[in-house]
């Protein structure tokens, strides 16, 4: 069964993902801003059994279902206090010794599909990148060893969309590596500034406009950002003005990454071997 995800609840989302995979299901992500267009098409083509969304998007998801021609074709699962007609994630999490599936009949292979992610749309209409369980695990291993910071015990702030590679796959690598990861449910410049100061964030992954906002936002002077040493970004081309702006933060390293959804998929298909007890790409 397919579960379409349009939620951005970073605090609980990945636990839910793992539950779907344990049940043999597939996660298909849709950008929330595409609910009225892409979601309606996917309901027809993918025939999902469930749609996971934040409570504020529930009405839009219902409308998309109605427009698709079969309002009852999928059930809505929501974060937050759900109405009776919806399934609440909180209620699912509180169930004890009760499965929504029979674990004894689930048979997964490495080649089975785990995750469908939309491309950015910068090259045209969004398309889905297919991650099998094998390619998903390989990406987790790759990013588990990625040097986001020189101190794994220090906080890294990740503000990528939960329906994008950065918000759906990268956090799983942090969990596997036992790293300290901060995620936001409501991303705003003020929230980012406040979080960096409160938690002494050492490494940040965010879109270029949010990174330059650390310097240029009217409130930035109010916050102590000296803990920041590393910055990572992607999603658009950045030029000299971007790097000149960030010079004010006196960072040790600034890294730009392009095409993460597509490139992560492609690089995960390389041959692997064991080196010094670790699985490593050749």
XYZ file of N, CA and C in Angstrom:
846
model
N 0.836 -1.204 0.000
C 0.000 0.000 0.000
C 0.865 1.246 0.000
N 0.362 2.309 -0.612
C 1.065 3.583 -0.658
C 0.456 4.551 0.350
N 1.320 5.232 1.086
C 0.910 6.317 1.974
C 1.498 7.602 1.404
N 0.639 8.517 0.987
C 1.123 9.805 0.487
C 1.366 10.740 1.670
N 2.533 11.356 1.694
C 2.878 12.260 2.783
C 2.994 13.701 2.292
N 2.264 14.608 2.944
C 2.425 16.043 2.699
C 2.720 16.769 4.010
N 3.056 15.992 5.054
C 3.292 16.583 6.385
C 4.711 17.116 6.533
N 4.868 18.118 7.396
C 6.176 18.671 7.727
C 6.449 18.580 9.218
N 5.817 17.618 9.892
C 6.038 17.447 11.327
C 7.332 16.676 11.550
N 8.460 17.403 11.615
C 9.767 16.761 11.721
C 9.998 16.013 13.007
N 9.208 16.316 14.056
C 9.424 15.670 15.349
C 8.945 14.226 15.367
N 7.930 13.912 14.578
C 7.324 12.573 14.634
C 7.339 11.820 13.310
N 7.629 12.535 12.234
C 7.425 11.990 10.900
C 8.234 10.729 10.634
N 9.500 10.703 11.055
C 10.373 9.587 10.693
C 10.023 8.308 11.463
N 9.475 8.466 12.657
C 8.971 7.297 13.383
C 7.806 6.692 12.610
N 6.965 7.553 12.074
C 5.826 7.097 11.272
C 6.315 6.396 10.003
N 7.323 6.990 9.340
C 7.889 6.377 8.131
C 8.336 4.942 8.410
N 9.085 4.767 9.489
C 9.611 3.441 9.821
C 8.475 2.454 10.058
N 7.414 2.924 10.683
C 6.248 2.062 10.890
C 5.632 1.611 9.577
N 5.542 2.530 8.612
C 4.998 2.188 7.293
C 5.894 1.161 6.604
N 7.206 1.353 6.690
C 8.134 0.408 6.042
C 8.096 -0.964 6.702
N 7.970 -0.983 8.031
C 7.860 -2.269 8.726
C 6.613 -3.029 8.279
N 5.582 -2.290 7.899
C 4.339 -2.918 7.451
C 4.366 -3.251 5.966
N 5.518 -2.966 5.312
C 5.635 -3.279 3.899
C 5.070 -2.206 2.987
N 4.802 -1.012 3.534
C 4.211 0.062 2.748
C 5.235 0.932 2.051
N 4.743 1.861 1.252
C 5.571 2.792 0.482
C 5.168 4.216 0.842
N 6.154 5.077 1.081
C 5.905 6.492 1.317
C 6.082 7.251 0.010
N 5.088 8.047 -0.357
C 5.203 8.910 -1.537
C 4.983 10.350 -1.096
N 5.994 11.190 -1.270
C 5.940 12.562 -0.769
C 5.428 13.535 -1.833
N 4.700 14.532 -1.354
C 4.191 15.607 -2.199
C 4.450 16.922 -1.476
N 4.944 17.920 -2.194
C 5.132 19.227 -1.577
C 3.762 19.796 -1.188
N 3.632 20.334 0.040
C 2.332 20.880 0.471
C 1.762 21.923 -0.474
N 2.646 22.702 -1.111
C 2.156 23.730 -2.036
C 1.578 23.132 -3.316
N 1.786 21.810 -3.515
C 1.266 21.149 -4.714
C 0.037 20.295 -4.427
N -0.577 20.493 -3.262
C -1.708 19.647 -2.866
C -2.825 19.693 -3.903
N -3.162 20.894 -4.373
C -4.310 21.032 -5.262
C -4.043 20.512 -6.677
N -2.775 20.350 -7.034
C -2.456 19.893 -8.389
C -1.903 18.473 -8.385
N -0.701 18.304 -7.829
C -0.035 16.992 -7.863
C -0.797 15.944 -7.064
N -1.354 16.329 -5.918
C -2.024 15.332 -5.075
C -3.232 14.734 -5.778
N -4.001 15.564 -6.438
C -5.177 15.061 -7.151
C -4.772 14.036 -8.210
N -3.697 14.313 -8.943
C -3.220 13.381 -9.961
C -2.714 12.085 -9.334
N -1.989 12.208 -8.205
C -1.419 11.017 -7.572
C -2.488 10.117 -6.962
N -3.558 10.710 -6.470
C -4.645 9.889 -5.923
C -5.190 8.966 -7.006
N -5.253 9.478 -8.230
C -5.754 8.677 -9.358
C -4.725 7.648 -9.807
N -3.437 8.085 -9.923
C -2.410 7.192 -10.484
C -1.840 6.211 -9.454
N -1.638 6.647 -8.211
C -0.994 5.795 -7.201
C -1.983 4.993 -6.366
N -3.234 5.445 -6.329
C -4.275 4.774 -5.532
C -3.802 4.529 -4.087
N -3.473 5.597 -3.360
C -2.988 5.439 -1.980
C -4.088 4.937 -1.046
N -3.660 4.265 0.000
C -4.610 3.821 1.011
C -4.790 4.890 2.083
N -3.709 5.656 2.325
C -3.749 6.715 3.339
C -3.060 7.969 2.797
N -3.440 9.127 3.328
C -2.746 10.389 3.085
C -2.395 10.981 4.446
N -1.105 11.205 4.686
C -0.638 11.777 5.947
C -0.429 13.270 5.756
N -1.042 14.083 6.609
C -0.912 15.535 6.460
C -0.965 16.212 7.822
N -0.546 17.470 7.852
C -0.725 18.289 9.040
C -2.190 18.716 9.085
N -2.676 18.972 10.275
C -4.100 19.263 10.449
C -4.548 20.461 9.608
N -3.667 21.453 9.456
C -4.032 22.656 8.704
C -4.238 22.361 7.214
N -3.703 21.231 6.737
C -3.832 20.882 5.312
C -4.910 19.838 5.058
N -5.625 19.430 6.109
C -6.601 18.346 5.969
C -7.722 18.706 5.002
N -8.237 19.931 5.090
C -9.328 20.331 4.199
C -8.872 20.343 2.740
N -7.635 20.835 2.506
C -7.105 20.861 1.138
C -6.940 19.441 0.596
N -6.509 18.513 1.462
C -6.358 17.111 1.034
C -7.713 16.496 0.716
N -8.714 16.819 1.529
C -10.053 16.312 1.257
C -10.587 16.845 -0.069
N -10.307 18.115 -0.323
C -10.734 18.710 -1.597
C -10.079 17.998 -2.773
N -8.770 17.701 -2.627
C -8.049 16.987 -3.682
C -8.660 15.610 -3.918
N -9.048 14.938 -2.850
C -9.700 13.634 -2.978
C -11.030 13.764 -3.713
N -11.771 14.807 -3.362
C -13.081 15.030 -3.987
C -12.927 15.303 -5.487
N -11.945 16.123 -5.830
C -11.711 16.471 -7.237
C -11.269 15.241 -8.032
N -10.580 14.312 -7.351
C -10.096 13.108 -8.036
C -11.235 12.202 -8.479
N -12.422 12.420 -7.903
C -13.577 11.635 -8.306
C -14.003 10.584 -7.307
N -13.185 10.340 -6.268
C -13.527 9.342 -5.260
C -13.041 9.825 -3.900
N -13.896 10.540 -3.195
C -13.529 11.149 -1.927
C -13.181 10.117 -0.865
N -13.691 8.902 -0.998
C -13.480 7.868 0.007
C -12.402 6.855 -0.389
N -11.608 7.178 -1.401
C -10.605 6.223 -1.881
C -9.421 6.094 -0.934
N -9.174 7.116 -0.105
C -8.054 7.080 0.845
C -8.490 7.708 2.162
N -7.912 7.213 3.262
C -8.188 7.781 4.579
C -7.129 8.813 4.933
N -7.555 9.863 5.612
C -6.621 10.904 6.039
C -6.097 10.615 7.441
N -4.770 10.683 7.585
C -4.110 10.574 8.888
C -3.487 11.926 9.175
N -3.746 12.485 10.343
C -3.268 13.827 10.631
C -2.479 13.887 11.931
N -1.507 14.799 11.962
C -0.850 15.162 13.215
C -1.729 16.194 13.907
N -1.714 16.209 15.225
C -2.562 17.137 15.957
C -3.852 16.463 16.373
N -4.750 17.235 16.996
C -6.032 16.708 17.463
C -6.971 16.589 16.275
N -7.109 15.372 15.781
C -7.868 15.150 14.551
C -9.369 15.094 14.814
N -10.132 15.441 13.769
C -11.574 15.271 13.830
C -11.891 13.777 13.763
N -13.117 13.418 14.108
C -13.494 12.007 14.156
C -13.334 11.315 12.807
N -13.537 12.060 11.728
C -13.472 11.434 10.403
C -12.040 11.174 9.951
N -11.050 11.693 10.703
C -9.650 11.468 10.386
C -9.026 10.508 11.394
N -7.908 9.891 11.007
C -7.125 9.063 11.927
C -6.038 9.941 12.534
N -5.858 9.888 13.833
C -4.855 10.703 14.507
C -3.559 9.914 14.676
N -2.421 10.527 14.277
C -1.121 9.885 14.488
C -0.896 9.654 15.980
N -1.308 10.617 16.789
C -1.148 10.488 18.244
C -1.857 9.242 18.746
N -3.054 8.994 18.233
C -3.824 7.827 18.657
C -3.134 6.535 18.236
N -2.513 6.549 17.040
C -1.779 5.371 16.570
C -0.572 5.106 17.475
N 0.161 6.170 17.813
C 1.353 6.025 18.648
C 1.028 5.510 20.046
N -0.170 5.802 20.534
C -0.542 5.403 21.889
C -1.064 3.974 21.971
N -1.296 3.340 20.834
C -1.782 1.962 20.850
C -0.693 1.024 21.359
N -1.062 0.070 22.192
C -0.100 -0.881 22.753
C -0.424 -2.295 22.275
N 0.623 -2.976 21.790
C 0.485 -4.371 21.361
C -0.638 -4.563 20.348
N -0.828 -3.549 19.522
C -1.870 -3.647 18.503
C -1.292 -3.198 17.171
N -1.370 -4.040 16.184
C -0.820 -3.732 14.876
C -1.939 -3.373 13.902
N -1.640 -2.445 12.999
C -2.564 -2.149 11.920
C -2.331 -3.105 10.758
N -1.403 -4.036 10.946
C -1.063 -5.006 9.911
C -0.603 -6.273 10.608
N -0.480 -7.345 9.863
C -0.001 -8.613 10.403
C 1.492 -8.735 10.071
N 2.397 -8.521 11.064
C 3.836 -8.531 10.767
C 4.343 -9.867 10.262
N 3.608 -10.929 10.502
C 4.082 -12.253 10.092
C 3.979 -12.462 8.580
N 3.178 -11.626 7.905
C 2.997 -11.828 6.463
C 3.793 -10.809 5.639
N 4.515 -9.907 6.304
C 5.292 -8.901 5.576
C 6.601 -9.514 5.099
N 6.837 -9.471 3.812
C 8.060 -10.011 3.224
C 8.678 -8.938 2.334
N 9.770 -8.342 2.776
C 10.420 -7.283 2.027
C 11.753 -7.749 1.467
N 12.101 -7.220 0.307
C 13.422 -7.471 -0.250
C 14.116 -6.133 -0.442
N 15.404 -6.171 -0.710
C 16.165 -4.935 -0.912
C 15.664 -4.160 -2.116
N 15.055 -4.855 -3.069
C 14.618 -4.220 -4.304
C 13.218 -3.621 -4.215
N 12.524 -3.861 -3.114
C 11.178 -3.311 -2.958
C 11.235 -1.794 -2.772
N 10.245 -1.115 -3.292
C 10.198 0.351 -3.205
C 9.884 0.784 -1.774
N 10.653 1.771 -1.285
C 10.437 2.304 0.054
C 9.916 3.733 0.027
N 10.453 4.540 -0.900
C 10.202 5.978 -0.856
C 10.156 6.571 -2.258
N 9.172 7.411 -2.500
C 9.048 8.150 -3.755
C 9.134 9.635 -3.432
N 10.169 10.306 -3.960
C 10.376 11.723 -3.670
C 10.192 12.562 -4.924
N 9.538 13.731 -4.800
C 9.391 14.595 -5.973
C 10.684 15.340 -6.277
N 10.964 15.531 -7.556
C 12.098 16.374 -7.933
C 11.716 17.827 -7.660
N 12.690 18.703 -7.748
C 12.464 20.105 -7.376
C 11.547 20.832 -8.339
N 11.426 20.340 -9.554
C 10.603 21.016 -10.536
C 11.344 22.077 -11.320
N 12.627 22.280 -11.037
C 13.399 23.302 -11.749
C 13.654 22.910 -13.199
N 13.495 21.621 -13.508
C 13.691 21.160 -14.891
C 12.364 20.833 -15.561
N 11.281 21.323 -14.986
C 9.974 21.043 -15.559
C 9.031 20.492 -14.508
N 7.996 19.822 -14.952
C 7.003 19.260 -14.049
C 7.648 18.249 -13.098
N 7.218 18.285 -11.825
C 7.772 17.363 -10.838
C 7.631 15.914 -11.282
N 8.699 15.157 -11.044
C 8.698 13.724 -11.324
C 9.123 13.004 -10.047
N 8.804 11.731 -9.926
C 9.154 10.979 -8.725
C 10.474 10.238 -8.903
N 11.337 10.366 -7.909
C 12.556 9.569 -7.843
C 12.269 8.370 -6.942
N 12.583 7.177 -7.432
C 12.230 5.942 -6.720
C 13.407 5.446 -5.892
N 13.196 5.336 -4.587
C 14.204 4.774 -3.692
C 13.722 3.410 -3.220
N 14.507 2.377 -3.531
C 14.228 1.059 -2.956
C 14.780 1.037 -1.536
N 14.517 -0.027 -0.799
C 15.079 -0.138 0.554
C 16.606 -0.170 0.492
N 17.141 -0.747 -0.575
C 18.591 -0.817 -0.706
C 19.196 0.564 -0.948
N 18.647 1.332 -1.907
C 19.199 2.653 -2.181
C 18.968 3.605 -1.008
N 17.878 3.430 -0.311
C 17.617 4.250 0.875
C 18.668 3.992 1.948
N 18.958 2.723 2.212
C 19.964 2.378 3.223
C 21.354 2.851 2.809
N 21.646 2.772 1.527
C 22.958 3.242 1.065
C 23.103 4.746 1.268
N 22.029 5.496 1.043
C 22.072 6.934 1.292
C 22.255 7.228 2.771
N 21.616 6.447 3.611
C 21.776 6.629 5.060
C 23.228 6.404 5.458
N 23.846 5.351 4.901
C 25.254 5.067 5.202
C 26.150 6.202 4.713
N 25.881 6.701 3.492
C 26.680 7.788 2.938
C 26.614 9.032 3.819
N 25.423 9.423 4.204
C 25.267 10.644 4.992
C 25.598 10.436 6.463
N 25.580 9.183 6.897
C 26.015 8.890 8.270
C 27.479 9.268 8.456
N 28.252 9.144 7.380
C 29.681 9.446 7.437
C 30.019 10.820 6.850
N 29.000 11.590 6.492
C 29.237 12.908 5.898
C 29.665 13.890 6.993
N 30.728 14.656 6.775
C 31.248 15.543 7.831
C 30.453 16.838 7.962
N 29.224 16.745 8.482
C 28.439 17.953 8.699
C 29.097 18.855 9.755
N 29.873 18.256 10.635
C 30.518 19.015 11.696
C 31.757 18.269 12.171
N 32.656 18.970 12.826
C 33.848 18.317 13.375
C 33.574 17.713 14.749
N 32.370 17.937 15.275
C 32.007 17.429 16.596
C 30.615 16.814 16.531
N 30.509 15.490 16.372
C 29.202 14.828 16.225
C 28.253 15.046 17.394
N 28.788 15.415 18.567
C 27.912 15.600 19.728
C 27.302 16.997 19.764
N 27.784 17.896 18.885
C 27.242 19.255 18.865
C 26.021 19.324 17.956
N 25.120 20.272 18.195
C 23.860 20.325 17.437
C 24.039 20.741 15.981
N 23.324 20.038 15.104
C 23.180 20.437 13.713
C 21.713 20.792 13.499
N 21.463 21.954 12.916
C 20.097 22.390 12.634
C 19.785 22.130 11.165
N 18.707 21.388 10.912
C 18.302 21.059 9.547
C 16.923 21.650 9.294
N 16.814 22.515 8.285
C 15.535 23.170 8.014
C 14.955 22.768 6.666
N 15.434 21.670 6.072
C 14.907 21.219 4.790
C 13.473 20.737 4.902
N 12.751 20.771 3.787
C 11.374 20.297 3.770
C 11.328 18.802 4.080
N 10.332 18.391 4.856
C 10.195 16.970 5.190
C 9.771 16.139 3.990
N 9.288 16.801 2.946
C 8.910 16.084 1.725
C 10.034 16.114 0.694
N 11.188 16.663 1.091
C 12.369 16.739 0.233
C 13.414 15.763 0.769
N 14.411 15.443 -0.040
C 15.479 14.525 0.376
C 16.119 14.973 1.692
N 16.382 16.290 1.815
C 17.073 16.787 3.008
C 16.277 16.580 4.276
N 14.955 16.621 4.181
C 14.139 16.475 5.381
C 13.636 15.080 5.631
N 13.669 14.218 4.595
C 13.133 12.867 4.765
C 14.220 11.805 4.929
N 15.345 11.941 4.193
C 16.401 10.923 4.228
C 17.550 11.311 5.164
N 18.023 12.550 5.061
C 19.168 12.969 5.891
C 18.954 12.740 7.392
N 17.770 13.050 7.948
C 17.589 12.803 9.384
C 17.785 11.347 9.784
N 17.420 10.414 8.905
C 17.604 8.998 9.218
C 19.088 8.678 9.392
N 19.947 9.361 8.615
C 21.391 9.161 8.743
C 21.895 9.704 10.079
N 21.348 10.827 10.512
C 21.724 11.384 11.821
C 21.324 10.428 12.943
N 20.140 9.852 12.837
C 19.694 8.898 13.855
C 20.628 7.693 13.897
N 20.964 7.183 12.712
C 21.827 5.999 12.638
C 23.209 6.282 13.215
N 23.687 7.507 13.034
C 25.026 7.866 13.504
C 25.033 8.317 14.967
N 23.852 8.455 15.558
C 23.778 8.908 16.946
C 24.154 10.371 17.105
N 23.888 11.168 16.072
C 24.235 12.586 16.115
C 23.097 13.419 16.699
N 23.450 14.640 17.074
C 22.525 15.577 17.684
C 21.888 16.408 16.564
N 20.604 16.181 16.287
C 19.925 16.852 15.188
C 18.743 17.662 15.706
N 18.642 18.901 15.238
C 17.506 19.763 15.540
C 16.690 19.954 14.273
N 15.368 19.818 14.387
C 14.487 20.028 13.245
C 13.356 20.961 13.652
N 12.803 21.654 12.679
C 11.751 22.632 12.942
C 10.440 22.226 12.292
N 9.361 22.460 13.018
C 8.046 22.255 12.428
C 7.613 23.511 11.675
N 7.933 24.679 12.225
C 7.635 25.954 11.582
C 8.959 26.674 11.297
N 9.364 26.678 10.033
C 10.633 27.307 9.660
C 10.402 28.789 9.369
N 11.121 29.630 10.077
C 11.106 31.072 9.826
C 12.474 31.614 10.205
N 12.796 32.802 9.728
C 14.111 33.371 10.038
C 14.272 33.608 11.528
N 13.237 34.101 12.170
C 13.293 34.342 13.618
C 13.513 33.039 14.377
N 12.807 31.975 13.969
C 12.964 30.681 14.642
C 14.372 30.132 14.479
N 14.951 30.328 13.293
C 16.318 29.859 13.051
C 17.302 30.616 13.938
N 17.186 31.935 13.975
C 18.079 32.760 14.797
C 17.961 32.371 16.273
N 16.741 32.202 16.721
C 16.492 31.857 18.125
C 17.077 30.484 18.460
N 16.927 29.538 17.542
C 17.403 28.173 17.777
C 18.930 28.109 17.810
N 19.585 28.806 16.886
C 21.054 28.817 16.857
C 21.607 29.318 18.177
N 21.018 30.377 18.699
C 21.509 30.927 19.960
C 21.182 30.016 21.140
N 19.952 29.522 21.205
C 19.511 28.731 22.358
C 20.280 27.427 22.504
N 20.540 26.744 21.371
C 21.154 25.416 21.424
C 22.631 25.411 21.022
N 23.213 26.595 20.816
C 24.618 26.684 20.397
C 24.887 25.811 19.171
N 24.064 26.000 18.148
C 24.160 25.215 16.923
C 25.529 25.417 16.276
N 26.181 24.314 15.925
C 27.511 24.374 15.321
C 27.460 24.223 13.808
N 26.452 23.506 13.317
C 26.331 23.235 11.882
C 24.883 23.451 11.468
N 24.680 24.053 10.288
C 23.320 24.322 9.819
C 23.176 23.939 8.358
N 22.050 23.313 8.039
C 21.693 23.031 6.652
C 20.397 23.779 6.373
N 20.443 24.737 5.434
C 19.259 25.524 5.133
C 19.368 26.086 3.723
N 18.264 26.627 3.218
C 18.276 27.226 1.893
C 19.006 28.562 1.925
N 19.565 29.006 0.784
C 20.413 30.207 0.758
C 19.803 31.447 1.400
N 18.517 31.685 1.158
C 17.899 32.901 1.702
C 17.889 32.900 3.230
N 17.737 31.715 3.831
C 17.762 31.634 5.298
C 19.181 31.835 5.834
N 20.177 31.374 5.082
C 21.563 31.557 5.533
C 21.976 33.021 5.455
N 21.646 33.683 4.360
C 21.971 35.111 4.278
C 21.159 35.903 5.300
N 19.991 35.396 5.650
C 19.171 36.048 6.668
C 19.820 36.056 8.040
N 20.749 35.111 8.281
C 21.483 35.109 9.552
C 22.292 36.398 9.715
N 22.610 37.026 8.590
C 23.379 38.277 8.601
C 22.491 39.480 8.327
N 21.570 39.346 7.366
C 20.836 40.494 6.858
C 19.480 40.740 7.499
N 18.945 39.759 8.218
C 17.627 39.949 8.828
C 17.681 41.084 9.851
N 16.641 41.923 9.918
C 16.645 43.061 10.844
C 16.875 42.697 12.302
N 16.546 41.448 12.685
C 16.696 41.046 14.086
C 17.987 40.284 14.363
N 18.796 40.037 13.329
C 19.973 39.172 13.514
C 20.957 39.722 14.544
N 21.038 41.042 14.665
C 22.001 41.627 15.606
C 21.666 41.315 17.056
N 20.440 40.890 17.318
C 20.015 40.598 18.686
C 20.520 39.241 19.183
N 20.993 38.398 18.264
C 21.298 37.016 18.616
C 22.798 36.728 18.565
N 23.214 35.843 19.478
C 24.610 35.395 19.504
C 24.736 34.164 18.607
N 25.412 34.319 17.472
C 25.539 33.242 16.491
C 26.963 32.710 16.406
N 27.779 33.008 17.415
C 29.202 32.652 17.338
C 29.463 31.152 17.389
N 28.478 30.364 17.807
C 28.673 28.912 17.854
C 28.727 28.301 16.456
N 28.148 28.984 15.442
C 28.096 28.450 14.078
C 29.489 28.353 13.467
N 29.823 27.154 12.941
C 31.115 26.952 12.279
C 30.963 26.399 10.865
N 29.852 25.724 10.569
C 29.679 25.071 9.277
C 28.291 25.377 8.723
N 28.215 25.602 7.407
C 26.930 25.861 6.758
C 26.838 25.061 5.468
N 25.675 24.467 5.223
C 25.415 23.678 4.027
C 24.131 24.186 3.385
N 24.118 24.233 2.070
C 22.939 24.738 1.385
C 22.782 24.059 0.035
N 21.674 24.325 -0.624
C 21.388 23.761 -1.939
C 20.072 24.315 -2.436
N 19.597 23.789 -3.542
C 18.293 24.196 -4.053
C 18.329 25.291 -5.090
N 19.423 26.042 -5.150
C 19.553 27.089 -6.162
C 21.016 27.463 -6.326
N 21.327 28.100 -7.441
C 22.692 28.530 -7.708
C 23.016 29.744 -6.834
N 24.168 29.704 -6.174
C 24.606 30.843 -5.361
C 25.894 31.402 -5.964
N 26.072 32.721 -5.827
C 27.223 33.383 -6.420
C 28.086 34.088 -5.392
N 28.993 34.928 -5.843
C 29.923 35.619 -4.945
C 29.244 36.433 -3.853
N 28.111 37.064 -4.168
C 27.412 37.887 -3.178
C 26.986 37.059 -1.971
N 26.584 35.794 -2.235
C 26.165 34.901 -1.159
C 27.328 34.647 -0.194
N 28.492 34.304 -0.752
C 29.643 33.996 0.091
C 30.175 35.245 0.793
N 30.119 36.391 0.125
C 30.562 37.627 0.756
C 29.687 37.977 1.950
N 28.399 37.725 1.819
C 27.464 37.995 2.917
C 27.790 37.143 4.138
N 28.070 35.844 3.898
C 28.313 34.926 5.013
C 29.688 35.103 5.651
N 30.552 35.902 5.042
C 31.865 36.163 5.646
C 31.728 36.770 7.033
N 30.630 37.467 7.257
C 30.411 38.103 8.560
C 30.273 37.078 9.686
N 29.905 35.838 9.344
C 29.727 34.796 10.366
C 31.039 34.097 10.723
N 32.096 34.344 9.918
C 33.413 33.741 10.170
C 33.321 32.216 10.295
N 32.675 31.604 9.316
C 32.508 30.155 9.303
C 33.790 29.460 8.860
N 33.965 28.212 9.297
C 35.105 27.416 8.851
C 34.867 26.831 7.465
N 33.583 26.536 7.157
C 33.298 25.866 5.887
C 31.876 26.190 5.429
N 31.732 26.429 4.107
C 30.423 26.605 3.483
C 30.361 25.643 2.298
N 29.352 24.784 2.276
C 29.238 23.764 1.224
C 27.907 23.923 0.508
N 27.946 23.927 -0.822
C 26.716 23.941 -1.618
C 26.560 22.574 -2.289
N 25.337 22.060 -2.272
C 25.036 20.746 -2.840
C 23.877 20.906 -3.811
N 24.001 20.322 -4.998
C 22.965 20.467 -6.016
C 22.325 19.117 -6.357
N 21.039 19.167 -6.673
C 20.334 17.976 -7.153
C 20.325 16.829 -6.167
N 20.065 17.111 -4.888
C 20.191 16.064 -3.872
C 19.211 14.923 -4.082
N 17.991 15.231 -4.471
C 17.001 14.170 -4.670
C 17.448 13.211 -5.761
N 17.931 13.779 -6.887
C 18.328 12.952 -8.018
C 19.709 12.334 -7.802
N 20.675 13.153 -7.343
C 22.045 12.671 -7.195
C 22.140 11.613 -6.093
N 21.393 11.797 -5.021
C 21.388 10.794 -3.951
C 20.960 9.436 -4.462
N 19.980 9.454 -5.363
C 19.512 8.206 -5.961
C 20.574 7.581 -6.852
N 21.211 8.401 -7.691
C 22.190 7.888 -8.645
C 23.438 7.352 -7.955
N 23.960 8.103 -6.983
C 25.195 7.681 -6.322
C 24.985 6.492 -5.401
N 23.748 6.205 -5.083
C 23.473 5.051 -4.216
C 23.466 3.742 -4.994
N 23.683 3.801 -6.290
C 23.696 2.589 -7.096
C 25.103 2.124 -7.452
N 26.117 2.665 -6.769
C 27.497 2.252 -7.027
C 27.772 0.906 -6.356
N 28.897 0.300 -6.718
C 29.299 -0.951 -6.089
C 29.871 -0.657 -4.699
N 29.651 -1.594 -3.790
C 30.088 -1.390 -2.404
C 31.064 -2.489 -1.989
N 31.901 -2.159 -1.034
C 32.805 -3.149 -0.465
C 33.080 -2.799 0.986
N 33.603 -3.777 1.713
C 33.892 -3.545 3.127
C 35.359 -3.168 3.292
N 35.588 -2.013 3.905
C 36.943 -1.516 4.153
C 37.085 -1.174 5.629
N 38.029 -1.821 6.294
C 38.245 -1.571 7.720
C 36.972 -1.708 8.547
N 36.181 -2.734 8.189
C 34.985 -3.002 8.970
C 33.797 -2.122 8.634
N 33.932 -1.201 7.673
C 32.844 -0.309 7.296
C 32.431 -0.551 5.838
N 31.147 -0.446 5.580
C 30.667 -0.558 4.205
C 30.938 0.764 3.514
N 31.699 0.729 2.429
C 32.154 1.952 1.788
C 31.928 1.873 0.283
N 31.581 3.016 -0.318
C 31.419 3.065 -1.777
C 32.769 3.028 -2.440
N 32.893 2.260 -3.513
C 34.176 2.197 -4.229
C 34.212 3.294 -5.280
